[in-house]
Amino acid sequence: MAAADVAYAPPMKSGKPGYEGGVLEPQHRIRITLSSRNVKNLEKVCGDLVTGAKGKKLRLKGPVRIPTKVLHITTRKSPCGEGTNTWDRFEMRIHKRVIDLVSTPDVVKQITSITIEPGVEVEVTISDA
Amino acid sequence: MGQKINPLGFRLGTTQNHHSFWFAQPKNYSEGLQEDKKIRNCIKNYIQKNRKKGSNKKIESDSSSEVITHIEIQKELDTIHVIIHIGFPNLLKKKEAIEELEKDLQKEVNSINQRLNIAIEKVKEPYRQPNILAEYIAFQLKNRVSFRKAMKKAIELTKKADIKGVKIKIAGRLAGKEIARAECIKKGRLPLQTIRAKIDYCCYPIRTIYGVLGVKIWIFVEEE
């Protein structure tokens, strides 16, 4: 019977900070929003953050890719009204990624301070959980 | 004939990089743009001021004065990195000049929470940059050299640098004539329709007593 119990027991996750021992540090739900116009740098920062969080063994919801916003500006090419009506179509693509973590704010500050790429905006919102 | 698109803008995604590399949400974008514009104007005014000061002391016999090729601006949370690419850095080698520039810029930008970080890079081959050639032509024209000679001298300068094609076009009241026209000199090849060709372009106005001459220079550096 004991053997059967052991076989059916669910596997235990080990090494989670804040769950074992007597002292519980308040864990917060932290949402990191990354926005950029440049996909390469954005994916690099995403990857760095994810590997940093996995190294510290935090509960992580992987990079959620929010649909890219394409901002359009359509203007006449001509400075006057003369000529065939040719139009310039300019666009700016904003890519956005969201990473959710559960951890203490200090750890998050460590992780976000390491990875800084030009052209990527990082926003961190902390909500108690 | 048709109109030609600016070759820098045409290649922005591929061979050409943006000079201002930062991100801001659409709400705050205009402020960032205005900051950028102020920084660039401030730097150009500073160099023009110092050029005038320098010319009071000695006659500017050589045209190797400082020419800014381009100014790169990268903004992060708390710092603004300004990288100035200069052809022949004379003035800005000294640290005092750089500190003066920093102070001027701080006044212009007047944001308390942002530090300015100015770096100055010397351009490797100055005669490959169209801005420097344009300044050279402007200098020659001010000294009343015939414009065709000025263009030919500029093209000779590019021969030393490794260049596959040049085109120089001057438009306006050439030699002070009443009727304006445009003159063009080409050398080598210049594939404007090929996007993977790296083409540098510059449009530079020259003020003469007869009016403004427009100089446009295309330089075909390399393919891919």
mmCIF file with all atom_site columns, N, CA and C in Angstrom, chain A residues 35-38 41 71 92 94 116 118-121 123, chain B residues 18 20-26 28-29 74-77:
data_model
loop_
_atom_site.group_PDB
_atom_site.id
_atom_site.type_symbol
_atom_site.label_atom_id
_atom_site.label_alt_id
_atom_site.label_comp_id
_atom_site.label_asym_id
_atom_site.label_entity_id
_atom_site.label_seq_id
_atom_site.pdbx_PDB_ins_code
_atom_site.Cartn_x
_atom_site.Cartn_y
_atom_site.Cartn_z
_atom_site.occupancy
_atom_site.B_iso_or_equiv
_atom_site.pdbx_formal_charge
_atom_site.auth_seq_id
_atom_site.auth_comp_id
_atom_site.auth_asym_id
_atom_site.auth_atom_id
_atom_site.pdbx_PDB_model_num
ATOM 1  N N  . SER A 1 35  ? 7.990  47.461 -24.853 1.00 0.00 ? 35  SER A N  1
ATOM 2  C CA . SER A 1 35  ? 7.536  47.938 -26.163 1.00 0.00 ? 35  SER A CA 1
ATOM 3  C C  . SER A 1 35  ? 8.724  48.478 -26.928 1.00 0.00 ? 35  SER A C  1
ATOM 4  N N  . SER A 1 36  ? 8.654  48.316 -28.236 1.00 0.00 ? 36  SER A N  1
ATOM 5  C CA . SER A 1 36  ? 9.762  48.782 -29.058 1.00 0.00 ? 36  SER A CA 1
ATOM 6  C C  . SER A 1 36  ? 9.320  48.871 -30.501 1.00 0.00 ? 36  SER A C  1
ATOM 7  N N  . ARG A 1 37  ? 10.141 49.546 -31.311 1.00 0.00 ? 37  ARG A N  1
ATOM 8  C CA . ARG A 1 37  ? 9.875  49.566 -32.741 1.00 0.00 ? 37  ARG A CA 1
ATOM 9  C C  . ARG A 1 37  ? 10.721 48.544 -33.458 1.00 0.00 ? 37  ARG A C  1
ATOM 10 N N  . ASN A 1 38  ? 11.637 47.932 -32.715 1.00 0.00 ? 38  ASN A N  1
ATOM 11 C CA . ASN A 1 38  ? 12.656 47.099 -33.313 1.00 0.00 ? 38  ASN A CA 1
ATOM 12 C C  . ASN A 1 38  ? 12.512 45.695 -32.763 1.00 0.00 ? 38  ASN A C  1
ATOM 13 N N  . ASN A 1 41  ? 15.945 43.754 -31.066 1.00 0.00 ? 41  ASN A N  1
ATOM 14 C CA . ASN A 1 41  ? 16.327 44.144 -29.708 1.00 0.00 ? 41  ASN A CA 1
ATOM 15 C C  . ASN A 1 41  ? 15.284 43.702 -28.699 1.00 0.00 ? 41  ASN A C  1
ATOM 16 N N  . LEU A 1 71  ? 0.952  52.335 -36.845 1.00 0.00 ? 71  LEU A N  1
ATOM 17 C CA . LEU A 1 71  ? 0.434  53.701 -36.891 1.00 0.00 ? 71  LEU A CA 1
ATOM 18 C C  . LEU A 1 71  ? 0.702  54.246 -38.286 1.00 0.00 ? 71  LEU A C  1
ATOM 19 N N  . MET A 1 92  ? 4.530  53.349 -38.577 1.00 0.00 ? 92  MET A N  1
ATOM 20 C CA . MET A 1 92  ? 5.414  53.045 -37.460 1.00 0.00 ? 92  MET A CA 1
ATOM 21 C C  . MET A 1 92  ? 4.834  51.816 -36.772 1.00 0.00 ? 92  MET A C  1
ATOM 22 N N  . ILE A 1 94  ? 4.690  49.278 -33.709 1.00 0.00 ? 94  ILE A N  1
ATOM 23 C CA . ILE A 1 94  ? 5.029  49.163 -32.284 1.00 0.00 ? 94  ILE A CA 1
ATOM 24 C C  . ILE A 1 94  ? 4.761  47.731 -31.870 1.00 0.00 ? 94  ILE A C  1
ATOM 25 N N  . ILE A 1 116 ? 19.641 46.196 -20.584 1.00 0.00 ? 116 ILE A N  1
ATOM 26 C CA . ILE A 1 116 ? 19.152 47.467 -21.107 1.00 0.00 ? 116 ILE A CA 1
ATOM 27 C C  . ILE A 1 116 ? 19.620 47.578 -22.543 1.00 0.00 ? 116 ILE A C  1
ATOM 28 N N  . PRO A 1 118 ? 19.146 49.753 -26.239 1.00 0.00 ? 118 PRO A N  1
ATOM 29 C CA . PRO A 1 118 ? 18.564 51.015 -26.705 1.00 0.00 ? 118 PRO A CA 1
ATOM 30 C C  . PRO A 1 118 ? 17.323 50.755 -27.538 1.00 0.00 ? 118 PRO A C  1
ATOM 31 N N  . GLY A 1 119 ? 16.362 51.625 -27.394 1.00 0.00 ? 119 GLY A N  1
ATOM 32 C CA . GLY A 1 119 ? 15.175 51.515 -28.227 1.00 0.00 ? 119 GLY A CA 1
ATOM 33 C C  . GLY A 1 119 ? 14.097 50.605 -27.673 1.00 0.00 ? 119 GLY A C  1
ATOM 34 N N  . VAL A 1 120 ? 14.282 50.065 -26.473 1.00 0.00 ? 120 VAL A N  1
ATOM 35 C CA . VAL A 1 120 ? 13.246 49.211 -25.882 1.00 0.00 ? 120 VAL A CA 1
ATOM 36 C C  . VAL A 1 120 ? 12.774 49.874 -24.599 1.00 0.00 ? 120 VAL A C  1
ATOM 37 N N  . GLU A 1 121 ? 11.452 50.000 -24.472 1.00 0.00 ? 121 GLU A N  1
ATOM 38 C CA . GLU A 1 121 ? 10.914 50.622 -23.263 1.00 0.00 ? 121 GLU A CA 1
ATOM 39 C C  . GLU A 1 121 ? 10.411 49.535 -22.339 1.00 0.00 ? 121 GLU A C  1
ATOM 40 N N  . GLU A 1 123 ? 8.374  48.666 -18.864 1.00 0.00 ? 123 GLU A N  1
ATOM 41 C CA . GLU A 1 123 ? 7.470  49.179 -17.825 1.00 0.00 ? 123 GLU A CA 1
ATOM 42 C C  . GLU A 1 123 ? 7.124  48.061 -16.873 1.00 0.00 ? 123 GLU A C  1
ATOM 43 N N  . HIS B 2 18  ? 18.684 54.296 -38.394 1.00 0.00 ? 18  HIS B N  1
ATOM 44 C CA . HIS B 2 18  ? 18.125 55.556 -37.904 1.00 0.00 ? 18  HIS B CA 1
ATOM 45 C C  . HIS B 2 18  ? 19.179 56.293 -37.100 1.00 0.00 ? 18  HIS B C  1
ATOM 46 N N  . SER B 2 20  ? 18.321 58.620 -34.786 1.00 0.00 ? 20  SER B N  1
ATOM 47 C CA . SER B 2 20  ? 17.782 58.726 -33.435 1.00 0.00 ? 20  SER B CA 1
ATOM 48 C C  . SER B 2 20  ? 17.173 57.389 -33.090 1.00 0.00 ? 20  SER B C  1
ATOM 49 N N  . PHE B 2 21  ? 17.706 56.747 -32.069 1.00 0.00 ? 21  PHE B N  1
ATOM 50 C CA . PHE B 2 21  ? 17.266 55.391 -31.785 1.00 0.00 ? 21  PHE B CA 1
ATOM 51 C C  . PHE B 2 21  ? 16.705 55.346 -30.378 1.00 0.00 ? 21  PHE B C  1
ATOM 52 N N  . TRP B 2 22  ? 15.419 55.647 -30.239 1.00 0.00 ? 22  TRP B N  1
ATOM 53 C CA . TRP B 2 22  ? 14.793 55.558 -28.928 1.00 0.00 ? 22  TRP B CA 1
ATOM 54 C C  . TRP B 2 22  ? 13.323 55.254 -29.124 1.00 0.00 ? 22  TRP B C  1
ATOM 55 N N  . PHE B 2 23  ? 12.672 54.904 -28.033 1.00 0.00 ? 23  PHE B N  1
ATOM 56 C CA . PHE B 2 23  ? 11.254 54.584 -28.130 1.00 0.00 ? 23  PHE B CA 1
ATOM 57 C C  . PHE B 2 23  ? 10.482 55.440 -27.149 1.00 0.00 ? 23  PHE B C  1
ATOM 58 N N  . ALA B 2 24  ? 9.333  55.912 -27.557 1.00 0.00 ? 24  ALA B N  1
ATOM 59 C CA . ALA B 2 24  ? 8.437  56.620 -26.653 1.00 0.00 ? 24  ALA B CA 1
ATOM 60 C C  . ALA B 2 24  ? 7.023  56.281 -27.075 1.00 0.00 ? 24  ALA B C  1
ATOM 61 N N  . GLN B 2 25  ? 6.133  56.246 -26.100 1.00 0.00 ? 25  GLN B N  1
ATOM 62 C CA . GLN B 2 25  ? 4.740  55.988 -26.438 1.00 0.00 ? 25  GLN B CA 1
ATOM 63 C C  . GLN B 2 25  ? 4.205  57.134 -27.279 1.00 0.00 ? 25  GLN B C  1
ATOM 64 N N  . PRO B 2 26  ? 3.210  56.880 -28.125 1.00 0.00 ? 26  PRO B N  1
ATOM 65 C CA . PRO B 2 26  ? 2.730  57.945 -29.011 1.00 0.00 ? 26  PRO B CA 1
ATOM 66 C C  . PRO B 2 26  ? 2.333  59.229 -28.288 1.00 0.00 ? 26  PRO B C  1
ATOM 67 N N  . ASN B 2 28  ? 3.943  60.671 -25.763 1.00 0.00 ? 28  ASN B N  1
ATOM 68 C CA . ASN B 2 28  ? 5.110  61.486 -25.421 1.00 0.00 ? 28  ASN B CA 1
ATOM 69 C C  . ASN B 2 28  ? 6.059  61.643 -26.579 1.00 0.00 ? 28  ASN B C  1
ATOM 70 N N  . TYR B 2 29  ? 5.677  61.164 -27.757 1.00 0.00 ? 29  TYR B N  1
ATOM 71 C CA . TYR B 2 29  ? 6.638  61.128 -28.857 1.00 0.00 ? 29  TYR B CA 1
ATOM 72 C C  . TYR B 2 29  ? 7.068  62.518 -29.280 1.00 0.00 ? 29  TYR B C  1
ATOM 73 N N  . GLN B 2 74  ? 20.655 58.360 -28.578 1.00 0.00 ? 74  GLN B N  1
ATOM 74 C CA . GLN B 2 74  ? 19.974 57.199 -28.010 1.00 0.00 ? 74  GLN B CA 1
ATOM 75 C C  . GLN B 2 74  ? 19.487 57.583 -26.634 1.00 0.00 ? 74  GLN B C  1
ATOM 76 N N  . LYS B 2 75  ? 18.241 57.298 -26.380 1.00 0.00 ? 75  LYS B N  1
ATOM 77 C CA . LYS B 2 75  ? 17.695 57.685 -25.083 1.00 0.00 ? 75  LYS B CA 1
ATOM 78 C C  . LYS B 2 75  ? 17.326 56.463 -24.281 1.00 0.00 ? 75  LYS B C  1
ATOM 79 N N  . GLU B 2 76  ? 17.801 56.455 -23.049 1.00 0.00 ? 76  GLU B N  1
ATOM 80 C CA . GLU B 2 76  ? 17.358 55.405 -22.145 1.00 0.00 ? 76  GLU B CA 1
ATOM 81 C C  . GLU B 2 76  ? 16.599 56.075 -21.021 1.00 0.00 ? 76  GLU B C  1
ATOM 82 N N  . LEU B 2 77  ? 16.263 55.272 -19.978 1.00 0.00 ? 77  LEU B N  1
ATOM 83 C CA . LEU B 2 77  ? 15.461 55.810 -18.877 1.00 0.00 ? 77  LEU B CA 1
ATOM 84 C C  . LEU B 2 77  ? 16.048 57.088 -18.299 1.00 0.00 ? 77  LEU B C  1
#
